[in-house]
C-alpha cells in the first residue's frame, strides 16, 4: 500500500506487489525456519488420526498378558490346562515357548521375554494368550494357575547399592570389567567423576578448608511416569516367508528389530517393523513392551494378533523415570565463587537394566550442572531392585541431577546472602569452559545472558484475592479452598544442562533416502527414513529440510519402517540433529546428481559452476535458469541414500569420569512464580517463563510446543507426579491417582528463544526437547521454598511438605 | 453381561426386583471406569455384573422442582445442570458439583450415582449432610425417605437395598448461607483429599456440617456443630464479625471429628489438619454471607 494520494494511471502495468509471505524462505514455502504446518495436525485435533491402538485386520486375534501380582516370587509351576480348553482360545504361551533367545534388553540382555521361573517385579509378564475376543483372552488368563512362592523383595535402592548382604536381584556380581573396580551384585553401573584436588587424591577436609561457606543437602526425586496417552499397542501379522510384519508405536524401529529377531529365532530381515501412530513416547517406548509377545502369538497361530494395554496395565508395561536419592555438598568463597562440589547419586533401576547404565552416565557427567567448579567428586550408582524397571524418560538422568544442584545453588545463595541468579551467573559455564568430565565446550553457551534475561522479564500481576475472585486464579483452583487466606507468593529460578544425542562412544547415526521425481509433471520429493514421529513434529522437520535443500515444496515423508536403514532413537533430543542431518545429506547428494544431469546436457555459455536448485529448476547463482526439473527428470528419478553421523564421542574413564563423552550441550532457564496456600500446602503456578537457546529454530511453532510440553512435564514432577511404590508394589497405577497437570495447573508461558548457532550441527541447531524438562522442576520448587521457607527436599512437593507434616 | 433399557421407572424397579445382581447405570462415570478396569488387575478375577439397568434415558430422575417447601432433585440430574440451575437454591451442592471431575464428567455424572457409588470421597455427600437432606429410595411398591445422616453405613455400603433404586434427594427449605470447599492436589479434576460443607440456619439457630474423604463414610462434625450453635446463639442478632477464637475452635473440633487414614492421596495427619482449615475458612465465609445477607454463592 502506498500513502500517496496522487491518482494517476500507471504508464505501464506495474509488477504485482509480492506479498511478504512469512512461510517463505529462500524461494520455497514451508522450508527450514518457518512454522510449516504438520501433516498430522488436523487429523489429531479432529480425532481422525489412526493410532497404533486403532490397527485392525479382519481375521485378527487379540493378545493379552498375564502378569505377576508379586514383585518377587519363584514360579513353582504354571498350569495352562483350563485356559487352553476355553473355546475361542488359540494359544497360551510361556517362557518355554520362546523359540529363540529367552532374554533381551537395550544395554544388557537380562529381561526374559516371559518370566523364567522367577518374577522380579510386580506386573512382570508370565504368560500370553491369543483369543478371538479380548474378553475371551481375559477369561483364559483367569484360568491360568500360577503357583508362586512369594519372596521378600529388594525395595531399597540405597541398600542395593551399599549393603554387601543385600540379596542379588539377578544372581552374583559379574567379575569386574578391565580397569574397573569390583562392584556389589546389584550395582548395574557405578560411575565416579574426579577433578582438581579430588583427582589428585586430596581428602574432603582439605578441600573444604578452601571454602568460606559450605552447604549440604539430601534430595529425592520420585518415580515419574511418562504418562503418554496412547497405551502400548500394535498388530503382528505373520508373513508367507515365515517371518512377521509388526505394526507398532515405538521410538526406534531398528533396535526393536535387533532385540526381537533373536527371540523369535528369525533373521532380522524376516522381522519387519512399521511405525504405527504413536500417542506420545517420552522415553517409555524405548524398551520392548508387547512387541515380542504379539509376534510370538502371531507366528504360533498363523493369524494377525493385536495387543493393546489397558491404562492400568500400561503403568506396568513400560519403564519409568529413575527415582533418585542424592547427597550434595557445595563449598564457595565469600564472593560466591564455587570451590568444590561432591555428590552421591543413587538411581533405582528396578528389576531390569534397561538404559540404567546410560542414565548413570548422564547423571554423573551432568551432576554438577552448568557451573565451573574446580574440584568435583561425583559417585553415581544405578542399581537393581525389585521395584518397577526404570529407564528412559525425557531428561534421562539430567533431570534428577538438576533438582539436586539447583536446590544446592539456592541454598548456597541464601547462605551467602546473594541473589540466586547472581550466584548462578558468577559460576556460569560459557563457550570455552570445560565440563566436569574435562570436555571443552566448543559451541556457544550463553548461560549468563539467559539468566539475566529471565530475571529481567516483567513480573506477573499481583495475586487477586477477596470475595468474588475467580477461584481458578488461586491455589486450590475450582475447589474454592481460599479467597486469599494463607496465600503467599514466591519466585524461583532454575537452569539445567543436557547432553544432546547419544554419548560415550556410541555409534550414533541416522539414514535417509530421498527421491526426486516428477509426479503429474511436477517435481516432488519423497523422504524415507526409519525415524519415529512420536508427536514431536519430526515428519514436518524432514519435509522442511527437503524443501529448503531441493527448492521443491511438494515433499512426502513415507511411513517409517525397517525397509530403510536405522535412524536411531527418537530420544536424547537428537532427531532434528541426526535425521534432519541425514535428510539434509541425502538431499545434497540428490542435488549434486541433478546438477550432474544438468551438466551432462551442457550448461549455457557463461554459466559458472555454482548451481542451485530453486523453484523447480536448476539455476545459476544469479538466477538464470539452466534447466527445468520437469525436463531434466522427464524419464528418470534421482534417488540417494545417506548415513549421517555426529562427531565421535569417547567413553568416560571408569575411575575419573574424564572423557569427551558428549556431542552437544543444551540449556534452558526458567523463572517460576507461584502462589502458595501455606496453610493447606496447595500451589498455583502463576507464571513459568522460559529462556532457551536452540542454535537455530527449524520450526518456531513446533519448538514452542516442545518448550511448553517439557515445562509442563517438569511442573508435573514439581507438584504432583509420582508413581508411589511401597514394598516394591505400585499403589497408584491409574490417572485417578497418578496426577498429571491439567490446563488449570499449567499457566500460559512466556518463552524467549535465542539462536546462537552450534558450528558442528546441521543448520547450527541445538536439540531442544529435553532441556525445559530439567529446569522447570527446580524453578517451581525454589519458588515454593521462597514463599514458605520450607526446605522441600522431595520432588514432587506434597501438601504435607509445605505444611510441615510427615509423609508416611 | 446384559444391557437392559427399561421403558419407564416402574419397569426399572421391576428389573431391579427380579435381578438383584444387576447394576443400575445413571451417568456411567463410575460404572464405566469399573467395567473398563475389571480384569486389568492381574491375577484377580474381574467382577462383571450380570446385567446393567440403564436409567439414563428415563425422564423421571432427570427433573427437579419444589416438593412442599423442599426441593426434590431427581437422582439423574447431571452436575452441569445443578451448577447452572440450582446455585441459588442449593449453593453448597452446586459448589460441590462445580468441583467434580471435568466438564465431560459433569455433563454425565449425577448425585444419584454419587450416592450409589458411596465412595467416602464423593463430593455430593458433605453438602447433603450439612443441609440435612434426605434420600428417596424406591422399590416396587414402596418409597421411603432416609435422612442423609443415616444413609452411609460403611465404605461403599449404604441403606440402599438390593431391590431399591435411588429416586431423588430432598433438600430442606433453604435456611441460610452454605459453603463447600475441597482439597485436591491438582487445581481441577481431582478426587478429594478431604472436603467440608457448612450451612448456617439463623432462623432455627442451627448449623450443619459435613466432612468428606476423611473417614470411612462422610461424617458430621457433631461437637463442632454443638460448639458453634452455642457460640452463635447470642450473635445472630448483632451480626458482628466472629471472633477468630471461635473460628479456630470450630476448626479444631471439626478436625477432631475426622477419622482419616493414610492413603496415596494424603496422610491422615494432613487430612485432619486440612479439614480444620477448611472448617475455619468456610465458617468465616458463611458468616460473612450471613452478615451481608448477601447472595451466598458470591
Ligand atoms: C474422570 C473422573 C473424575 C471424577 N471426579 C469426581 C469428583 O471430582 N468428585 C466425585 O465425587 N466423583 C468424581 N468422579 C466419580 C463420578 O463421576 C461420580 O461419583 C458421579 O457422581 C457418578 O454419577 P453417575 O451418574 O455417573 O453414576 P454411575 O456410574 O452411573 O453409577 C455409580 C454407582 O451408582 C449406582 N447407581 C447409579 N444410579 C443409581 C440409582 N438411581 N439407584 C441406585 N444405584 C444407582 C451404580 O450402580 C453405581 O454403583 C469422577 C469420575 C471420573 C471418571
mmCIF file of C-alpha atoms and ligand atoms in Angstrom, chain B residues 9 23-31 33 55 75 79 99-101 105 108-110 112-114 116-117 121-123 160 164-166 182 189-191, ligand 1:
data_model
loop_
_atom_site.group_PDB
_atom_site.id
_atom_site.type_symbol
_atom_site.label_atom_id
_atom_site.label_comp_id
_atom_site.label_asym_id
_atom_site.label_seq_id
_atom_site.Cartn_x
_atom_site.Cartn_y
_atom_site.Cartn_z
ATOM 1 C CA UNK B 9 -39.281 -46.043 36.026
ATOM 2 C CA UNK B 23 -26.169 -52.839 38.277
ATOM 3 C CA UNK B 24 -28.101 -49.598 37.831
ATOM 4 C CA UNK B 25 -26.422 -47.220 35.403
ATOM 5 C CA UNK B 26 -27.010 -43.498 35.503
ATOM 6 C CA UNK B 27 -24.278 -41.283 34.037
ATOM 7 C CA UNK B 28 -21.913 -44.234 33.964
ATOM 8 C CA UNK B 29 -18.935 -42.192 35.131
ATOM 9 C CA UNK B 30 -18.247 -44.644 37.924
ATOM 10 C CA UNK B 31 -19.681 -47.780 36.346
ATOM 11 C CA UNK B 33 -14.496 -46.874 34.801
ATOM 12 C CA UNK B 55 -31.614 -45.424 33.851
ATOM 13 C CA UNK B 75 -31.237 -38.744 41.071
ATOM 14 C CA UNK B 79 -23.915 -31.844 37.750
ATOM 15 C CA UNK B 99 -15.560 -29.184 41.622
ATOM 16 C CA UNK B 100 -16.415 -32.600 40.278
ATOM 17 C CA UNK B 101 -14.261 -34.025 37.513
ATOM 18 C CA UNK B 105 -17.842 -35.794 33.749
ATOM 19 C CA UNK B 108 -22.857 -37.151 32.716
ATOM 20 C CA UNK B 109 -22.301 -37.590 36.430
ATOM 21 C CA UNK B 110 -25.184 -37.366 38.890
ATOM 22 C CA UNK B 112 -27.774 -40.450 42.323
ATOM 23 C CA UNK B 113 -24.622 -42.068 41.011
ATOM 24 C CA UNK B 114 -22.512 -40.429 43.696
ATOM 25 C CA UNK B 116 -24.946 -45.237 44.601
ATOM 26 C CA UNK B 117 -21.165 -45.472 44.474
ATOM 27 C CA UNK B 121 -14.538 -39.262 48.723
ATOM 28 C CA UNK B 122 -17.757 -38.443 46.849
ATOM 29 C CA UNK B 123 -18.241 -34.699 46.729
ATOM 30 C CA UNK B 160 -29.885 -48.833 49.669
ATOM 31 C CA UNK B 164 -34.238 -50.378 45.516
ATOM 32 C CA UNK B 165 -33.273 -47.511 43.267
ATOM 33 C CA UNK B 166 -32.280 -44.057 44.367
ATOM 34 C CA UNK B 182 -12.439 -29.332 48.833
ATOM 35 C CA UNK B 189 -10.296 -32.751 38.069
ATOM 36 C CA UNK B 190 -9.196 -34.348 41.249
ATOM 37 C CA UNK B 191 -10.650 -36.719 43.799
HETATM 38 C C1 LIG C 1 -12.569 -38.534 35.378
HETATM 39 C C2 LIG C 1 -13.480 -38.666 36.557
HETATM 40 C C3 LIG C 1 -13.463 -37.681 37.521
HETATM 41 C C4 LIG C 1 -14.319 -37.780 38.623
HETATM 42 N N1 LIG C 1 -14.243 -36.788 39.546
HETATM 43 C C5 LIG C 1 -15.041 -36.876 40.633
HETATM 44 C C6 LIG C 1 -15.010 -35.847 41.616
HETATM 45 O O1 LIG C 1 -14.262 -34.879 41.497
HETATM 46 N N2 LIG C 1 -15.816 -35.980 42.698
HETATM 47 C C7 LIG C 1 -16.662 -37.043 42.840
HETATM 48 O O2 LIG C 1 -17.387 -37.107 43.829
HETATM 49 N N3 LIG C 1 -16.713 -38.028 41.919
HETATM 50 C C8 LIG C 1 -15.934 -37.964 40.826
HETATM 51 N N4 LIG C 1 -15.968 -38.963 39.893
HETATM 52 C C9 LIG C 1 -16.856 -40.114 40.117
HETATM 53 C C10 LIG C 1 -18.233 -39.991 39.469
HETATM 54 O O3 LIG C 1 -18.228 -39.088 38.397
HETATM 55 C C11 LIG C 1 -19.271 -39.548 40.469
HETATM 56 O O4 LIG C 1 -19.332 -40.440 41.546
HETATM 57 C C12 LIG C 1 -20.660 -39.412 39.847
HETATM 58 O O5 LIG C 1 -21.496 -38.763 40.752
HETATM 59 C C13 LIG C 1 -21.289 -40.739 39.482
HETATM 60 O O6 LIG C 1 -22.521 -40.483 38.867
HETATM 61 P P1 LIG C 1 -23.031 -41.319 37.606
HETATM 62 O O7 LIG C 1 -24.399 -40.859 37.316
HETATM 63 O O8 LIG C 1 -22.076 -41.242 36.505
HETATM 64 O O9 LIG C 1 -23.038 -42.772 38.256
HETATM 65 P P2 LIG C 1 -22.928 -44.224 37.606
HETATM 66 O O10 LIG C 1 -21.545 -44.502 37.200
HETATM 67 O O11 LIG C 1 -23.982 -44.426 36.598
HETATM 68 O O12 LIG C 1 -23.268 -45.077 38.892
HETATM 69 C C14 LIG C 1 -22.466 -45.034 40.044
HETATM 70 C C15 LIG C 1 -22.938 -46.079 41.047
HETATM 71 O O13 LIG C 1 -24.226 -45.771 41.499
HETATM 72 C C16 LIG C 1 -25.145 -46.784 41.185
HETATM 73 N N5 LIG C 1 -26.354 -46.097 40.760
HETATM 74 C C17 LIG C 1 -26.478 -45.160 39.803
HETATM 75 N N6 LIG C 1 -27.733 -44.710 39.763
HETATM 76 C C18 LIG C 1 -28.417 -45.350 40.723
HETATM 77 C C19 LIG C 1 -29.757 -45.311 41.163
HETATM 78 N N7 LIG C 1 -30.648 -44.474 40.638
HETATM 79 N N8 LIG C 1 -30.133 -46.112 42.169
HETATM 80 C C20 LIG C 1 -29.244 -46.949 42.751
HETATM 81 N N9 LIG C 1 -27.949 -47.029 42.382
HETATM 82 C C21 LIG C 1 -27.558 -46.246 41.362
HETATM 83 C C22 LIG C 1 -24.479 -47.591 40.087
HETATM 84 O O14 LIG C 1 -24.923 -48.895 40.067
HETATM 85 C C23 LIG C 1 -23.031 -47.461 40.501
HETATM 86 O O15 LIG C 1 -22.752 -48.367 41.512
HETATM 87 C C24 LIG C 1 -15.176 -38.879 38.784
HETATM 88 C C25 LIG C 1 -15.201 -39.863 37.782
HETATM 89 C C26 LIG C 1 -14.377 -39.768 36.690
HETATM 90 C C27 LIG C 1 -14.413 -40.817 35.649
#
